[in-house]
Coordinates of C-alpha atoms in Angstrom, one line a residue:
X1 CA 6.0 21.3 28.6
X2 CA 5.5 22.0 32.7
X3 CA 8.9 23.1 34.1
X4 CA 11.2 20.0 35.7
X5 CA 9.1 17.2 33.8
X6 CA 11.0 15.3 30.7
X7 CA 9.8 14.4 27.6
X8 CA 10.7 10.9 28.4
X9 CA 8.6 11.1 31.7
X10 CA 5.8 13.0 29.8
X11 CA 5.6 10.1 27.2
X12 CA 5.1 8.0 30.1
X13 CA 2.5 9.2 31.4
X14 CA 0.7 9.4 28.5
X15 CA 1.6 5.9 27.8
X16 CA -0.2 4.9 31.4
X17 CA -3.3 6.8 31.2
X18 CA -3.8 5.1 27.1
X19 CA -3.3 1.8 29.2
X20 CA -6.0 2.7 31.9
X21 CA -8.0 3.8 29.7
X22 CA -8.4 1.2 26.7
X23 CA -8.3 -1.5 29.8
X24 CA -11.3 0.3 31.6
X25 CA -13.0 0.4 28.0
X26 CA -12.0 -3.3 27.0
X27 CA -15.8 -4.8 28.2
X28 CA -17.5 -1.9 26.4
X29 CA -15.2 -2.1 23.1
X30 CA -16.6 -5.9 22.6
X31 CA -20.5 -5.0 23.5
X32 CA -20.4 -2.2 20.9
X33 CA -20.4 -2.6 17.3
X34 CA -18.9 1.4 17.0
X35 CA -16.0 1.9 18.7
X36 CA -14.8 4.9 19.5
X37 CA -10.9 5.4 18.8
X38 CA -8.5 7.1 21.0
X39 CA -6.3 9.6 19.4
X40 CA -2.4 9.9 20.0
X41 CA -0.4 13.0 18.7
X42 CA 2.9 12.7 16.9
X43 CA 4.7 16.0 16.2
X44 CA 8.2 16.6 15.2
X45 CA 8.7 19.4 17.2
X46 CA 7.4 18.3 20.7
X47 CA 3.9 19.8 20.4
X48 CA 2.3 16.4 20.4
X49 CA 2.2 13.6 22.8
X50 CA 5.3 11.7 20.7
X51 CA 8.4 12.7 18.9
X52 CA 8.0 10.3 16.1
X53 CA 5.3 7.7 14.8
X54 CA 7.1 4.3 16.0
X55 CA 6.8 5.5 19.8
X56 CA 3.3 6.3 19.4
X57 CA 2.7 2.8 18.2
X58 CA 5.0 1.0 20.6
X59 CA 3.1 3.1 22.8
X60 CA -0.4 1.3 22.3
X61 CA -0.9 -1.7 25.2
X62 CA -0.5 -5.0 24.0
X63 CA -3.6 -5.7 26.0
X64 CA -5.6 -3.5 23.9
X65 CA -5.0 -5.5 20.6
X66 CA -5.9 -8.9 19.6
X67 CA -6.7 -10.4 16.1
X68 CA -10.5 -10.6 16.5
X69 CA -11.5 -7.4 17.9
X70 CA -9.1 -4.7 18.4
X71 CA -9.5 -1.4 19.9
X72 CA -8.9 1.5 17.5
X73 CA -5.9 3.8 17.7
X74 CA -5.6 6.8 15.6
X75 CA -2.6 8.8 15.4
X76 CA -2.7 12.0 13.7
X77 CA 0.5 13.4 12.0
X78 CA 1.0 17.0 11.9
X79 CA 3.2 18.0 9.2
X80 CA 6.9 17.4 8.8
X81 CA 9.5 15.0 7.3
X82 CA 9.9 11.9 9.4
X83 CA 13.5 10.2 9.1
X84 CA 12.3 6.8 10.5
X85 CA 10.9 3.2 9.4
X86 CA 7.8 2.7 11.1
X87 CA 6.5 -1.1 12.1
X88 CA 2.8 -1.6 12.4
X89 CA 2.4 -4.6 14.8
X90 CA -0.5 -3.6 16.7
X91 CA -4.0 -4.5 15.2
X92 CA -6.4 -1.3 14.4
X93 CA -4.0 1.3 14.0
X94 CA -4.9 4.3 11.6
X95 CA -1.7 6.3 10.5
X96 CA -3.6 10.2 9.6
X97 CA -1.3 13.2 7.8
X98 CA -2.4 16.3 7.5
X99 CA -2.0 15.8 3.6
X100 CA 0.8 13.8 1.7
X101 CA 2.7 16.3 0.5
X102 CA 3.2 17.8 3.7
X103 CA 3.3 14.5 6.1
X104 CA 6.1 12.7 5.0
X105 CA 7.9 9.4 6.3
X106 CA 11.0 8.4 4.5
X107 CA 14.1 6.0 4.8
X108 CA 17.1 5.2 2.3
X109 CA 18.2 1.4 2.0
X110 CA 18.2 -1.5 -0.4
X111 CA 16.3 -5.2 -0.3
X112 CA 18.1 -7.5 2.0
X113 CA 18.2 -11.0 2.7
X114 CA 15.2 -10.8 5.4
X115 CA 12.7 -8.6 3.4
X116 CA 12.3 -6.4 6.1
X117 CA 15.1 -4.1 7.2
X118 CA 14.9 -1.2 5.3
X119 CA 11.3 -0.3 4.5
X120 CA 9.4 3.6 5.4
X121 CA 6.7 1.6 6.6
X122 CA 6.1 -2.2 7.1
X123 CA 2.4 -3.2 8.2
X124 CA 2.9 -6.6 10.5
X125 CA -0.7 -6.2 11.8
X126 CA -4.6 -6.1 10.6
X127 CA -6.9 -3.8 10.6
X128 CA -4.9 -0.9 9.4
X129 CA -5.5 2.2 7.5
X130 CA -3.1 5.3 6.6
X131 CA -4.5 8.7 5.4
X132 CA -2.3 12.0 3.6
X133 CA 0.9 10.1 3.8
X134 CA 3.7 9.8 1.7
X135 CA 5.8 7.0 2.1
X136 CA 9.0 7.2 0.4
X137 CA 12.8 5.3 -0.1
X138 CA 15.2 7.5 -1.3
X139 CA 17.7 5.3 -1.8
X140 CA 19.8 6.6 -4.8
X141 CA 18.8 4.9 -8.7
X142 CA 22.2 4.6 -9.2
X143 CA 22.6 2.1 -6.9
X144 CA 21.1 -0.5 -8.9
X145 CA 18.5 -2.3 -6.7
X146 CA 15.1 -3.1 -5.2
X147 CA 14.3 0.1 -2.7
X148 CA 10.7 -0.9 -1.2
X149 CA 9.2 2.3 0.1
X150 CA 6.4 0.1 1.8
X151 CA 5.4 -3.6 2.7
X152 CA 1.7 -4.6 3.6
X153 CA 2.4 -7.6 5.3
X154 CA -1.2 -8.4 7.0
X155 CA -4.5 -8.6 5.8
X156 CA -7.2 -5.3 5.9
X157 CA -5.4 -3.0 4.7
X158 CA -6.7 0.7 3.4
X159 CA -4.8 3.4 2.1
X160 CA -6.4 6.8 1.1
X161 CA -5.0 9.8 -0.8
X162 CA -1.4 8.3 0.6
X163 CA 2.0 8.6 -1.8
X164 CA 4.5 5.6 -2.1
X165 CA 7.5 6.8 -3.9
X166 CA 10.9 5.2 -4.8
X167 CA 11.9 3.6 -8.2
X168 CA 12.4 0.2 -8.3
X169 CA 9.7 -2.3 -6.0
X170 CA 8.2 0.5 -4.5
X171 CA 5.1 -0.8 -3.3
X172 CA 5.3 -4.3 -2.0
X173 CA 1.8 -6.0 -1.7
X174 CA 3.0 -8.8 0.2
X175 CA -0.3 -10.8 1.8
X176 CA -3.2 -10.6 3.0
X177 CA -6.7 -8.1 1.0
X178 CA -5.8 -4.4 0.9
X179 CA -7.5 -1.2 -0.8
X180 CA -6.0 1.6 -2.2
X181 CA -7.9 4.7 -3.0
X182 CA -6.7 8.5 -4.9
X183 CA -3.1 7.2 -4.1
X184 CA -0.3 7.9 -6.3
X185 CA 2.6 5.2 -7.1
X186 CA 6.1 6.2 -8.4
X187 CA 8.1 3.6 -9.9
X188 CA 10.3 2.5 -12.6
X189 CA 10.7 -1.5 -12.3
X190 CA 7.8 -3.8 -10.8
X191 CA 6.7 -1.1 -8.9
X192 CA 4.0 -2.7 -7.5
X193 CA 4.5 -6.4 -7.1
X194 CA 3.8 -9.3 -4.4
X195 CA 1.7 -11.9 -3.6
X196 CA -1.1 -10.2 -1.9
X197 CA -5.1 -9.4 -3.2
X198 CA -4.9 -5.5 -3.7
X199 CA -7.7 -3.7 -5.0
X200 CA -6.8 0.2 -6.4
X201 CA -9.5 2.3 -6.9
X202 CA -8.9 6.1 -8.8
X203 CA -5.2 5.6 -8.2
X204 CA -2.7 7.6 -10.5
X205 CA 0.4 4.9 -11.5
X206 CA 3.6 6.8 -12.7
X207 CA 6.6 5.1 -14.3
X208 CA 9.4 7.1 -14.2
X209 CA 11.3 4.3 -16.6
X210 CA 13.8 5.1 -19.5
X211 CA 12.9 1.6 -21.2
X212 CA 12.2 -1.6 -20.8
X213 CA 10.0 -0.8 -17.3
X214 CA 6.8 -2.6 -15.6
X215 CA 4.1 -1.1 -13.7
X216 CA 3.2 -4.3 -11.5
X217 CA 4.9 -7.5 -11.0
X218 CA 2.1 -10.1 -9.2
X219 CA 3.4 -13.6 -7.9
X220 CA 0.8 -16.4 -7.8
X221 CA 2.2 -19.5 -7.9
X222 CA -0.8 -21.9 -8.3
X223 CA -4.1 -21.5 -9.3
X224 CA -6.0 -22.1 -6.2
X225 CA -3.6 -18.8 -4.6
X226 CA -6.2 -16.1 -4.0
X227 CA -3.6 -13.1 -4.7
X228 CA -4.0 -10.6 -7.3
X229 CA -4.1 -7.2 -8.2
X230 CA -7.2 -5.0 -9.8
X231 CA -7.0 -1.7 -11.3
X232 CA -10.3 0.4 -11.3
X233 CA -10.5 3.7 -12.7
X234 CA -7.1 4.8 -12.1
X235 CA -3.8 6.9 -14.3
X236 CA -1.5 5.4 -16.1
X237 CA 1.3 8.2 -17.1
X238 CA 5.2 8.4 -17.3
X239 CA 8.1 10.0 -18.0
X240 CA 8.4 8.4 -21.6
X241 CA 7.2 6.6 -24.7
X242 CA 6.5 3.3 -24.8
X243 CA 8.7 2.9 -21.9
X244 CA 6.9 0.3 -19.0
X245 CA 4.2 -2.5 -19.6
X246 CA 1.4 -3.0 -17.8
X247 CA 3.1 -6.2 -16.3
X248 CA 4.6 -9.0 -15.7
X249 CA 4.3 -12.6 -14.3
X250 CA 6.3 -12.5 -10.4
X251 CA 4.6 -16.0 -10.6
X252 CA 3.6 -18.7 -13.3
X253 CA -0.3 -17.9 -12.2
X254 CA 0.2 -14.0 -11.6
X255 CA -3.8 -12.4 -12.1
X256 CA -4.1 -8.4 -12.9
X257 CA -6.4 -5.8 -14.5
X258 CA -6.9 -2.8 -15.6
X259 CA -10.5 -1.5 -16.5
X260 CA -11.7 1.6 -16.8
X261 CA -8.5 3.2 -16.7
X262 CA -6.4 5.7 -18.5
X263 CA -3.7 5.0 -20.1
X264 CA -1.1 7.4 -21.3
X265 CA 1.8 6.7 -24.4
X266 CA 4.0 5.7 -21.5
X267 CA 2.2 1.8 -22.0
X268 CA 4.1 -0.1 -24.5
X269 CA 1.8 -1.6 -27.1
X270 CA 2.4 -5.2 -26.1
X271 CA 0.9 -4.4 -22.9
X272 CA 2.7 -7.5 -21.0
X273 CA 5.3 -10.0 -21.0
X274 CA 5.9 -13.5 -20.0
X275 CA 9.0 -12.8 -18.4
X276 CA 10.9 -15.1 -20.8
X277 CA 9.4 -18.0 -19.9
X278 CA 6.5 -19.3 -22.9
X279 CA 4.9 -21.6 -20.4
X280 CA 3.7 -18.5 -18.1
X281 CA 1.1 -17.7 -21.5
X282 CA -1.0 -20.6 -20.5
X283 CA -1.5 -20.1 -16.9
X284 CA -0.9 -16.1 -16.5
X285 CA -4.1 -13.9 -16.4
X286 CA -3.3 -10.2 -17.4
X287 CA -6.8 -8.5 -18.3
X288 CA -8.0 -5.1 -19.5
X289 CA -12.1 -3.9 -19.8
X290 CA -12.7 -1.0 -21.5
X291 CA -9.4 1.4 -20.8
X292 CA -9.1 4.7 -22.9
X293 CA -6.3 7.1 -23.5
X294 CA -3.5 6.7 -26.1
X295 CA -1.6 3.6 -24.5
X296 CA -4.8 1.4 -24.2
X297 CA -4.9 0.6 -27.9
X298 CA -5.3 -3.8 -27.8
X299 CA -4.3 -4.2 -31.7
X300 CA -1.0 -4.7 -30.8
X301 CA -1.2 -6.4 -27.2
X302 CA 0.2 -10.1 -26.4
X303 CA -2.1 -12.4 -28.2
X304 CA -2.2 -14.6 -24.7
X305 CA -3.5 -11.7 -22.8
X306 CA -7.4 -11.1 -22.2
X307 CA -7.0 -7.8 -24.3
X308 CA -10.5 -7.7 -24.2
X309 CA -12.9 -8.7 -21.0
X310 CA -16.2 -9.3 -21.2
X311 CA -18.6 -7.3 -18.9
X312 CA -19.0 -10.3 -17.4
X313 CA -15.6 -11.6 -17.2
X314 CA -14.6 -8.2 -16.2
X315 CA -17.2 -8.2 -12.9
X316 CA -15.2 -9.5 -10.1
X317 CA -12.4 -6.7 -10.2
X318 CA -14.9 -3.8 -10.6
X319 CA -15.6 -3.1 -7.0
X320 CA -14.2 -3.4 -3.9
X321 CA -15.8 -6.7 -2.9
X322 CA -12.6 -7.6 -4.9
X323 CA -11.1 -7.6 -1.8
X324 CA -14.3 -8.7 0.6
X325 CA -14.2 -4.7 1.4
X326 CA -17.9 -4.4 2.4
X327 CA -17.2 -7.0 5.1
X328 CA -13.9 -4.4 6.4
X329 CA -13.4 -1.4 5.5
X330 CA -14.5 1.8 8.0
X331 CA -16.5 4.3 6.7
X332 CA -14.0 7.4 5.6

């Protein structure tokens, strides 16, 4: 840094030229169907153009985003553990870590009352996409309650080779279509639960549960509700027998599937549960299509469940047009 200039007054000045710049673009950005992002820095140790990933994004001009067509923002993450809970309000932001093990952006709290204090990340806007990131709570398992390492709150969503860790509602999939690819979910309770349309492609699911655990927890609460999750070729382990099932019903009209997956001892044979409530049988719909590995046995699955999909049946979770993805997702 130049002699006599503050980091303050340096983040400034960066701040102004991204203004001039995305405004002097803003005509061209809505003639062109490829837009060319600009690139922000965050580095821990003052080698970047921010400190910390929440003052690059507050960082990005208001004018510069809008719902329908907002310029694209990528901020690259060099390595380093980031003590901070980062809020995505601005439309086409893209989070990118060197890798997850070695970007990492972590908080410690429990749920609250507002759903929205103490989160490592918390995605308010559209058009988003994270890359080598671990996102993490570390609040302590003793504590006995919901520790949400991340919250999608806003439609197009993507996620790629990113970690969510935590143990109990790690992941919440709140609203709106997201996409999850080569990510890997820690978790002991309804570790990935909400009301949002989530499609997970080659994703590796661990439960960490002693007993009695559940990999996802999906609300739907009436039939015409477009939520649900789907599981494409993606891991199932854990840290024990029989411990977690595949799910249970957040809602009476909660939709999830696994096909193609692998699924290790860790699945209890029942595969699901109806959260002790009998009507949720008739209106639930937990699938599985063709899963292998020694937790994927049906014989002894819930007789409600759709143990068994039909190719056909199965087709609507199998790609990412799950999700509408070939109308949103960039090219990686």
């Amino acid at each position: 840094m130049p002699a006599g200039r503050s980091a303050p007054a340096r983040g400034a000045a960066v701040a102004a030229m991204l203004l001039l710049t995305m405004l002097a673009r803003l005509p061209c950005l809505e003639a062109q169907s490829s837009r060319r992002p600009t690139v922000l820095t965050v580095d821990m140790t003052g080698k970047g153009d921010y400190r910390t990933i929440q003052e690059a994004i507050d960082a990005i001009p208001a004018a510069a985003n809008n719902s329908t067509s907002a310029a694209i923002v990528t901020i690259n993450v060099n390595p380093g553990i980031y003590t901070e809970k980062v809020v995505v309000n601005k439309a086409g932001v893209s989070l990118v870590g060197r890798s997850a093990t070695s970007t990492i952006v972590t908080w410690s709290g429990p749920w609250n009352q507002n759903h929205q204090s103490e989160f490592a990340l918390y995605v308010q806007a559209t058009d988003f996409v994270a890359k080598g990131l671990t996102f993490q709570n570390t609040l302590e398992r003793k504590d006995n309650g919901p520790a949400v390492a991340a919250k999608v709150d806003a439609d197009k969503a993507a996620f790629y080779d990113c970690r969510f860790l935590s143990y109990q509602d790690t992941l919440l999939d709140a609203t709106g279509r997201h996409y999850y690819r080569g990510c890997y979910i820690e978790g002991a309770t309804d570790f990935i639960f909400g009301t949002g349309k989530a499609f997970f492609e080659s994703c590796h699911l661990h439960s960490t549960s002693d007993a009695k655990g559940a990999f996802t927890a999906q609300r739907r609460s009436t039939e015409s509700e477009n939520g649900g999750f789907s599981f494409f070729r993606c891991e199932l382990t854990g840290t024990g027998v029989a411990t977690a099932i595949l799910g249970r019903p957040l809602g009476p009209y909660a939709r999830v599937v696994f096909a193609l997956c692998n699924m290790s001892n860790t699945v209890a044979p029942e595969g699901w549960s109806n959260w002790d409530n009998t009507a949720n049988e008739k209106t639930a719909f937990f699938g599985q299509f063709q899963c292998y590995g020694q937790g994927s046995g049906t014989r002894s699955r819930v007789m409600w469940a759709h143990n068994n999909l039909s190719p056909n049946e199965a087709a609507p979770f199998l790609s990412n047009a799950w999700v509408d993805g070939q109308d949103w997702l960039r090219p990686q």
